Amino acid sequence: MPLLGVIGGSGLYDMQDLDISDTLKVDTPYGPPSGSYRIGRFAGMEAAFLPRHGASHRLQPHKINYRANLWGFRELGVRRVVSVCATGGINAGVPPGSIVLPDQIIDLTSGRMSTFYDGDEVVHVDFTEPFCPDLRDRVRTASEAAGVPVIPSGVYICVNGPRLETAAEIRTFGAWGADLVGMTLMPEAALARELEMCFTCIAVVTNFAAGIAARKLTVQEVLDTMKTTEGKLRSLLAKLLSADLRSPRCACRQSLKEARL
Ligand SMILES: [Zn+2]
């Protein structure tokens, strides 16, 4: 049973370090996930990898079946998920190439299936701290062990896309306290909480957001920065996978306790 699930964002479509033993298609009550889950071993740890946008990046952020992706991990027995996201930096403190471990989220998405509870059952999960503190801490420890510098906190604002933001939007987001802008962390993080999974994010800053860089933004810039950061990201994930991730020191498994009406 894989101990860790890894969701790969733009530019991270496989995990070369993983010794793949299985590629599994998983059926879910919510439809198909973004692709097949690649199950493999690394340093004695079994992990499952899923590229969020599909293997050939065919899914736009608002078209991703976030519920199916998370449910699929659960079906495989995964209870802890690390989500890798490409983001834009909203201030000079997070230049392209930075790796950030966000600790907060602002959600501006709309029209996405954002809960497993859209039937008769009423559930309000606590989301004060949107990430598992234990898994975040383990990623930070892994980054130190791997010699990969990370920015240990930051506010991720999630927009709907697929268009990029205006300069005025980015100025506003900055005034709200956001450090990073992206299109995919929500509802992913909230759905993981509803499934009582440990979930945390490794955000790669691939470009300065609109108006911060005094030029037009291009997708090529995102992919180029992801490519140059990929080595650091792989070292970090390898260290994380070689650590013992059993016995979580968190309350994620009790997220639904006291959440039902
Ligand atoms: Zn946890």
Coordinates of C-alpha atoms and ligand atoms in Angstrom, one line a residue:
M1 CA 0.0 0.0 0.0
P2 CA 1.6 3.3 -1.0
L3 CA 2.5 5.5 2.0
L4 CA 2.7 8.7 0.1
G5 CA 0.9 10.2 -2.9
V6 CA 2.5 12.8 -5.1
I7 CA 0.5 15.1 -7.4
G8 CA 2.7 16.5 -10.1
G9 CA 1.8 20.0 -11.4
S10 CA 2.8 21.8 -14.6
G11 CA 6.2 20.6 -15.7
L12 CA 6.3 17.6 -13.4
Y13 CA 4.8 14.7 -15.3
D14 CA 6.7 11.8 -13.9
M15 CA 8.9 10.8 -11.0
Q16 CA 12.1 9.4 -12.4
D17 CA 13.4 8.3 -9.0
L18 CA 10.5 6.0 -8.5
D19 CA 11.1 2.3 -9.5
I20 CA 7.6 1.9 -11.1
S21 CA 6.1 -1.5 -10.4
D22 CA 2.5 -0.8 -11.5
T23 CA 0.5 1.7 -13.5
L24 CA -3.1 1.6 -12.3
K25 CA -6.3 3.0 -13.7
V26 CA -8.8 3.7 -10.8
D27 CA -12.5 4.0 -11.3
T28 CA -14.2 6.4 -8.9
P29 CA -17.8 7.4 -8.2
Y30 CA -16.9 10.9 -9.5
G31 CA -15.6 9.8 -12.8
P32 CA -12.0 9.3 -14.1
P33 CA -9.0 10.8 -12.4
S34 CA -6.5 12.8 -14.5
G35 CA -4.7 9.7 -15.5
S36 CA -3.2 6.4 -14.3
Y37 CA -1.5 6.2 -10.9
R38 CA 2.1 5.1 -11.1
I39 CA 3.0 3.0 -8.2
G40 CA 6.6 2.5 -7.3
R41 CA 9.3 2.1 -4.7
F42 CA 12.0 4.5 -3.6
A43 CA 14.3 3.9 -0.7
G44 CA 12.0 1.3 0.7
M45 CA 8.9 3.5 0.6
E46 CA 6.0 2.8 -1.7
A47 CA 4.6 5.9 -3.4
A48 CA 1.9 6.7 -5.9
F49 CA 2.3 9.5 -8.5
L50 CA -0.4 11.2 -10.5
P51 CA 0.2 14.1 -13.0
R52 CA -2.6 16.6 -12.2
H53 CA -3.1 17.8 -15.8
G54 CA -2.7 14.3 -17.3
A55 CA 0.4 12.7 -18.8
S56 CA 0.3 15.0 -21.8
H57 CA -1.0 18.1 -20.0
R58 CA -4.4 18.0 -21.7
L59 CA -6.5 19.2 -18.7
Q60 CA -6.9 22.9 -17.9
P61 CA -7.1 23.8 -14.2
H62 CA -10.9 24.3 -14.2
K63 CA -11.4 21.0 -16.0
I64 CA -9.5 18.8 -13.6
N65 CA -11.5 16.2 -11.7
Y66 CA -10.1 17.0 -8.3
R67 CA -12.6 14.8 -6.5
A68 CA -11.7 11.8 -8.6
N69 CA -7.9 12.4 -8.2
L70 CA -8.1 12.5 -4.4
W71 CA -10.6 9.6 -4.2
G72 CA -8.4 7.5 -6.4
F73 CA -5.5 8.0 -4.0
R74 CA -7.8 6.9 -1.2
E75 CA -8.8 3.8 -3.1
L76 CA -5.1 2.9 -3.4
G77 CA -4.7 3.3 0.4
V78 CA -2.8 6.5 0.3
R79 CA -3.5 8.7 3.4
R80 CA -0.8 11.3 2.9
V81 CA -0.4 13.5 -0.3
V82 CA 2.2 16.0 -1.4
S83 CA 1.0 18.4 -4.1
V84 CA 3.5 20.0 -6.3
C85 CA 2.2 23.3 -7.9
A86 CA 3.7 25.8 -10.3
T87 CA 2.9 29.4 -9.1
G88 CA 3.6 33.0 -9.9
G89 CA 5.5 35.1 -7.3
I90 CA 3.5 38.2 -6.1
N91 CA 6.4 39.9 -4.4
A92 CA 10.1 40.3 -4.7
G93 CA 10.7 37.9 -1.9
V94 CA 9.6 34.9 -4.0
P95 CA 11.6 35.2 -7.2
P96 CA 11.3 32.6 -10.0
G97 CA 13.1 29.4 -9.0
S98 CA 12.1 29.6 -5.3
I99 CA 10.5 26.7 -3.6
V100 CA 7.8 27.7 -1.1
L101 CA 5.9 25.6 1.5
P102 CA 2.7 27.5 1.7
D103 CA 0.9 27.6 5.1
Q104 CA -2.3 29.4 4.1
I105 CA -4.7 29.6 1.1
I106 CA -7.1 32.2 -0.2
D107 CA -9.7 30.6 -2.5
L108 CA -11.1 32.6 -5.4
T109 CA -12.2 29.6 -7.6
S110 CA -15.7 29.1 -8.7
G111 CA -17.7 26.5 -10.5
R112 CA -15.6 23.6 -9.4
M113 CA -16.9 20.5 -7.6
S114 CA -15.4 21.5 -4.3
T115 CA -16.9 19.0 -1.8
F116 CA -17.7 15.3 -1.5
Y117 CA -20.8 16.3 0.5
D118 CA -23.1 17.7 -2.1
G119 CA -25.9 15.3 -1.1
D120 CA -28.1 15.3 2.0
E121 CA -25.3 15.0 4.5
V122 CA -24.1 18.4 5.8
V123 CA -20.4 18.6 6.7
H124 CA -18.2 21.6 7.5
V125 CA -14.6 20.6 7.9
D126 CA -12.3 22.9 9.9
F127 CA -9.9 24.5 7.5
T128 CA -8.2 27.1 9.8
E129 CA -4.9 25.5 8.9
P130 CA -5.4 24.1 5.4
F131 CA -2.2 21.9 5.4
C132 CA -1.2 19.0 7.6
P133 CA 1.4 20.5 10.0
D134 CA 3.2 17.2 10.4
L135 CA 3.6 16.6 6.6
R136 CA 4.7 20.2 6.0
D137 CA 7.3 19.8 8.8
R138 CA 8.6 16.6 7.2
V139 CA 8.9 18.3 3.8
R140 CA 10.9 21.1 5.5
T141 CA 13.1 18.6 7.3
A142 CA 13.6 16.8 4.0
S143 CA 14.6 20.0 2.3
E144 CA 17.3 20.7 4.9
A145 CA 18.6 17.1 4.6
A146 CA 18.7 17.5 0.8
G147 CA 20.4 20.9 1.0
V148 CA 17.5 22.4 -1.0
P149 CA 16.6 25.9 0.3
V150 CA 12.9 26.5 0.7
I151 CA 10.8 29.4 1.9
P152 CA 9.0 27.8 4.9
S153 CA 5.7 29.7 4.7
G154 CA 3.6 31.7 2.3
V155 CA 0.0 32.5 1.3
Y156 CA -1.2 30.9 -1.9
I157 CA -4.1 32.5 -3.6
C158 CA -6.0 30.2 -6.0
V159 CA -7.7 31.7 -9.1
N160 CA -9.9 30.1 -11.6
G161 CA -7.9 30.8 -14.8
P162 CA -7.2 29.6 -17.3
R163 CA -6.3 33.2 -18.2
L164 CA -3.5 34.8 -16.3
E165 CA -4.2 37.7 -13.9
T166 CA -4.2 41.4 -14.6
A167 CA -1.6 43.7 -12.9
A168 CA -4.4 45.3 -10.8
E169 CA -5.5 41.9 -9.6
I170 CA -2.0 40.9 -8.5
R171 CA -1.5 44.3 -6.7
T172 CA -4.8 43.6 -4.8
F173 CA -3.8 40.0 -4.0
G174 CA -0.5 41.4 -2.7
A175 CA -2.4 43.9 -0.5
W176 CA -4.4 41.0 0.9
G177 CA -1.2 39.2 2.0
A178 CA -0.9 36.7 -0.8
D179 CA 2.6 35.6 -1.8
L180 CA 1.9 33.2 -4.6
V181 CA -0.8 32.8 -7.2
G182 CA -1.8 29.6 -8.8
M183 CA -4.9 27.8 -10.3
T184 CA -4.9 24.3 -8.9
L185 CA -4.5 24.0 -5.1
M186 CA -8.2 24.5 -4.6
P187 CA -10.4 22.5 -4.1
E188 CA -7.7 19.9 -4.0
A189 CA -6.6 20.8 -0.4
A190 CA -10.1 21.0 1.0
L191 CA -11.1 17.7 -0.6
A192 CA -8.1 16.0 1.0
R193 CA -9.3 17.3 4.3
E194 CA -12.8 15.9 3.7
L195 CA -11.1 12.5 3.1
E196 CA -9.2 12.9 6.4
M197 CA -5.9 12.8 4.4
C198 CA -2.6 14.5 5.3
F199 CA -2.0 17.1 2.6
T200 CA 0.6 19.6 1.9
C201 CA 2.0 21.7 -1.0
I202 CA 5.4 22.3 -2.5
A203 CA 5.0 25.4 -4.6
V204 CA 7.6 26.2 -7.3
V205 CA 7.7 29.8 -8.3
T206 CA 8.0 29.6 -12.1
N207 CA 7.6 33.4 -12.9
F208 CA 6.8 36.7 -11.4
A209 CA 3.1 37.4 -11.6
A210 CA 1.5 40.1 -13.8
G211 CA 2.9 43.5 -13.3
I212 CA 5.7 42.4 -11.0
A213 CA 7.8 41.5 -14.0
A214 CA 7.6 44.4 -16.4
R215 CA 6.9 42.2 -19.4
K216 CA 4.4 39.8 -20.9
L217 CA 4.0 36.4 -19.2
T218 CA 4.6 33.3 -21.3
V219 CA 3.8 29.6 -20.7
Q220 CA 7.3 28.9 -22.0
E221 CA 8.8 30.8 -19.0
V222 CA 6.8 28.6 -16.6
L223 CA 8.0 25.4 -18.2
D224 CA 11.7 26.6 -18.5
T225 CA 11.8 27.5 -14.8
M226 CA 10.1 24.2 -13.8
K227 CA 12.8 22.4 -15.8
T228 CA 15.7 24.3 -14.0
T229 CA 14.1 23.7 -10.6
E230 CA 13.3 20.0 -11.3
G231 CA 16.6 18.7 -10.0
K232 CA 16.1 20.4 -6.6
L233 CA 12.5 19.2 -6.5
R234 CA 13.5 15.6 -7.2
S235 CA 16.2 15.7 -4.4
L236 CA 13.7 17.1 -1.9
L237 CA 11.1 14.4 -2.8
A238 CA 13.7 11.7 -2.7
K239 CA 14.7 12.7 0.9
L240 CA 11.1 12.9 1.9
L241 CA 10.5 9.4 0.5
S242 CA 13.5 8.0 2.3
A243 CA 12.2 9.2 5.6
D244 CA 9.7 7.2 7.6
L245 CA 6.3 8.7 7.0
R246 CA 4.4 6.3 9.2
S247 CA 2.9 7.4 12.5
P248 CA 1.7 10.9 11.6
R249 CA 1.7 13.4 14.5
C250 CA -1.4 15.3 13.4
A251 CA -5.2 15.2 13.7
C252 CA -5.9 14.8 10.0
R253 CA -7.5 11.4 10.5
Q254 CA -10.1 12.9 12.7
S255 CA -11.1 15.8 10.4
L256 CA -14.7 14.7 10.1
K257 CA -15.1 14.4 13.9
E258 CA -17.3 17.3 15.0
A259 CA -17.7 18.4 11.4
R260 CA -21.1 16.8 10.7
L261 CA -24.3 18.7 11.3
Ligands
ZN1 ZN -1.8 15.0 8.8

